[in-house]
C-alpha positions as MATLAB code, in Angstrom:
seq = 'MCGRFAVTLPPDAMAQLFAATPANDLPDVPNYNVCPTTQIHVIRAGEGQRHLQSMRWGFLPHWYKTPTDGPLLINARAETIAEKPAFRAACRERRCLIPATGFYEWTKDGEGKRLPWYIHRSDGAPLAFAAVWQDWARGEEAFRTCAIVTTGANDRMRQIHHRMPVILEPRDWALWLGEEGKGAATLMRAANEDVLEFYRVDPKVNSNRARGEDLIAPI';
ca = [
     127.187   67.241   73.254;
     126.810   68.424   76.832;
     123.878   70.746   77.454;
     123.100   70.334   81.144;
     125.033   69.180   84.201;
     125.075   69.065   88.005;
     127.656   70.355   90.459;
     127.511   69.653   94.188;
     131.065   70.228   95.443;
     131.400   73.252   97.768;
     133.753   75.961   96.472;
     136.377   75.275   99.139;
     136.425   71.595   98.144;
     136.797   72.559   94.469;
     139.633   74.934   95.331;
     141.418   72.198   97.281;
     140.858   69.530   94.619;
     142.249   71.685   91.811;
     144.822   73.557   93.946;
     143.188   76.839   92.893;
     142.560   80.198   94.546;
     138.786   80.826   94.746;
     137.150   84.094   93.693;
     134.555   85.815   95.879;
     131.678   85.786   93.373;
     131.241   82.076   92.728;
     127.816   80.619   91.833;
     125.712   78.926   94.493;
     126.034   75.174   94.984;
     124.672   72.575   94.982;
     123.044   73.054   91.593;
     121.498   69.915   90.123;
     120.428   71.610   86.883;
     123.178   73.834   85.497;
     121.928   75.407   82.262;
     123.564   77.313   79.401;
     124.036   81.109   79.730;
     124.282   80.842   83.524;
     127.431   81.463   85.577;
     129.413   78.303   86.318;
     132.593   77.306   88.187;
     135.743   77.248   86.060;
     139.433   76.600   86.792;
     141.965   78.487   84.688;
     145.714   79.023   85.018;
     147.334   82.456   84.955;
     149.635   84.798   86.829;
     151.583   81.794   88.103;
     148.657   80.082   89.812;
     145.295   78.422   89.264;
     142.086   80.375   89.731;
     138.605   79.084   90.570;
     136.227   81.667   89.156;
     132.831   82.264   87.637;
     132.262   82.322   83.862;
     129.223   82.466   81.599;
     128.527   79.094   80.002;
     128.139   80.087   76.377;
     131.263   81.153   74.500;
     131.072   84.619   72.889;
     133.482   85.218   69.987;
     134.980   88.704   69.948;
     133.044   89.670   66.803;
     129.603   89.148   68.384;
     128.024   92.597   68.775;
     125.609   91.306   71.432;
     125.452   88.048   73.451;
     122.688   86.868   71.096;
     124.353   87.963   67.849;
     125.024   84.400   66.726;
     124.585   80.739   67.719;
     124.827   79.814   71.400;
     128.236   78.117   71.620;
     128.076   75.929   74.716;
     130.210   73.151   73.171;
     133.320   73.095   70.985;
     133.987   70.010   68.859;
     137.424   68.493   69.499;
     137.748   67.502   65.848;
     137.508   71.105   64.579;
     138.323   73.319   67.574;
     141.817   74.185   66.298;
     140.430   75.401   62.952;
     137.145   77.124   63.798;
     137.583   80.931   63.926;
     135.503   81.133   67.106;
     137.708   78.723   69.069;
     141.162   78.375   67.514;
     142.896   81.116   69.550;
     141.255   79.949   72.784;
     142.296   76.370   72.044;
     145.918   77.492   71.907;
     145.941   80.088   74.675;
     142.874   79.898   76.947;
     142.085   76.367   78.052;
     140.299   75.685   81.322;
     138.535   73.000   83.372;
     134.885   72.835   84.394;
     134.123   70.756   87.511;
     130.905   68.751   87.635;
     129.338   65.953   89.629;
     127.560   64.527   86.598;
     125.812   65.511   83.385;
     122.593   64.734   81.558;
     121.865   63.288   78.148;
     118.610   62.323   76.467;
     117.138   59.497   74.406;
     113.601   59.243   72.997;
     110.936   56.612   73.479;
     108.674   55.217   70.762;
     106.362   58.233   71.054;
     109.185   60.746   70.732;
     109.217   61.747   74.412;
     112.609   62.848   75.763;
     114.014   60.463   78.379;
     116.809   61.933   80.541;
     119.843   59.997   81.738;
     122.306   61.044   84.436;
     125.970   60.227   83.751;
     128.684   60.287   86.436;
     132.047   58.784   87.234;
     131.851   55.148   88.291;
     134.388   55.794   91.073;
     132.298   58.618   92.542;
     134.966   61.266   91.961;
     134.105   64.670   90.465;
     134.323   65.170   86.720;
     136.652   67.690   85.088;
     135.483   68.749   81.625;
     138.016   70.136   79.161;
     136.923   73.635   78.140;
     138.065   76.905   76.558;
     137.337   80.485   77.599;
     137.075   83.948   76.063;
     136.599   87.497   77.359;
     133.871   89.497   75.600;
     132.906   93.140   76.060;
     130.720   95.747   74.363;
     130.323   99.096   76.093;
     129.384   98.497   79.729;
     128.525   94.840   79.073;
     131.372   92.401   79.737;
     131.552   88.640   80.246;
     134.173   85.976   80.716;
     132.693   83.074   78.753;
     133.446   79.393   78.155;
     132.507   76.278   76.183;
     132.894   72.569   76.974;
     134.998   70.529   74.551;
     133.201   67.451   73.198;
     134.290   64.425   71.197;
     132.802   61.275   69.696;
     131.283   59.010   72.343;
     132.872   55.728   73.349;
     130.956   52.526   72.603;
     129.151   52.450   75.938;
     128.063   56.096   75.893;
     126.911   55.734   72.284;
     123.905   53.838   73.623;
     122.626   57.260   74.732;
     124.306   59.837   72.481;
     126.955   59.984   69.765;
     128.866   62.821   71.495;
     130.292   63.249   74.996;
     132.344   65.856   76.873;
     136.111   65.419   77.020;
     136.747   64.256   80.594;
     140.251   64.760   81.949;
     142.009   62.740   84.634;
     143.947   64.596   87.375;
     147.276   63.630   85.789;
     146.241   65.561   82.649;
     144.966   68.773   84.240;
     148.306   70.592   84.157;
     148.894   69.784   80.497;
     145.420   70.958   79.501;
     145.819   74.187   81.499;
     149.086   74.943   79.721;
     151.288   74.416   82.759;
     153.312   71.592   81.184;
     154.110   72.831   77.698;
     152.567   71.527   74.484;
     150.610   68.380   73.681;
     147.119   69.218   74.974;
     145.582   68.123   71.662;
     146.321   64.495   72.556;
     143.901   64.771   75.491;
     140.847   65.478   73.327;
     139.517   61.947   73.191;
     136.702   59.898   74.690;
     137.085   58.571   78.213;
     137.633   54.840   78.692;
     134.390   52.903   78.882;
     134.833   52.024   82.555;
     135.158   55.670   83.653;
     131.441   56.511   83.457;
     128.151   54.920   84.393;
     124.608   56.147   83.840;
     120.967   55.616   84.749;
     117.535   57.027   83.938;
     116.192   59.973   85.942;
     112.842   61.713   86.194;
     111.734   63.695   83.109;
     111.151   66.778   85.257;
     114.817   67.652   84.616;
     113.694   68.376   81.037;
     112.670   71.789   82.375;
     115.513   74.226   82.933;
     113.576   75.543   85.926;
     113.679   72.206   87.783;
     115.665   72.199   91.031;
     116.558   69.777   93.801;
     118.579   66.722   94.687;
     115.879   64.374   93.415;
     116.774   65.355   89.837;
     119.709   62.919   89.960;
     117.806   60.131   91.758;
     117.563   56.936   89.672;
     114.177   55.691   88.505;
];
């Protein structure tokens, strides 16, 4: 799965990297502890161009009566996304990208304590997670929401966790966004083992209130 990540790229750099037009209400960066239900940076295609905008991380199916009416859907499994009622329409029609600098995963020591790891691209480039989005509204409450697509981990990542986000290379962004016709399903696979590297970080990131650049410092 992917339940926490970091993003440090300024909005203008994100807009340039993804050739997207930025909105005016983007979340503050850097953020070294991006948590579910907060607003995050998302790239979607529409109206003949790409848009960099803010969305709520936590997908809300249209039948939810309130944002807490069902499970918190921060991830969508690649293996079942096309069949699950919550995601199947979004998988066909509303795919997007979520930029990140790195993400966190956890193991446990012999006493059951959670040990955080920070995972990032080995070449230092930003990550682009495959994701899907959905508009949700009830009365005066309205959100544009999203979920990160995950798949089975590659052999190296499996040392930490059995799942990982689907990470897309720049050559695949247009296909995932629906700009190059059909075939996006072929992209929902684990990244090659040499794409990512990881190291232990301080357990203070276990708190969703933790802030600061030192959260991604190796220990």
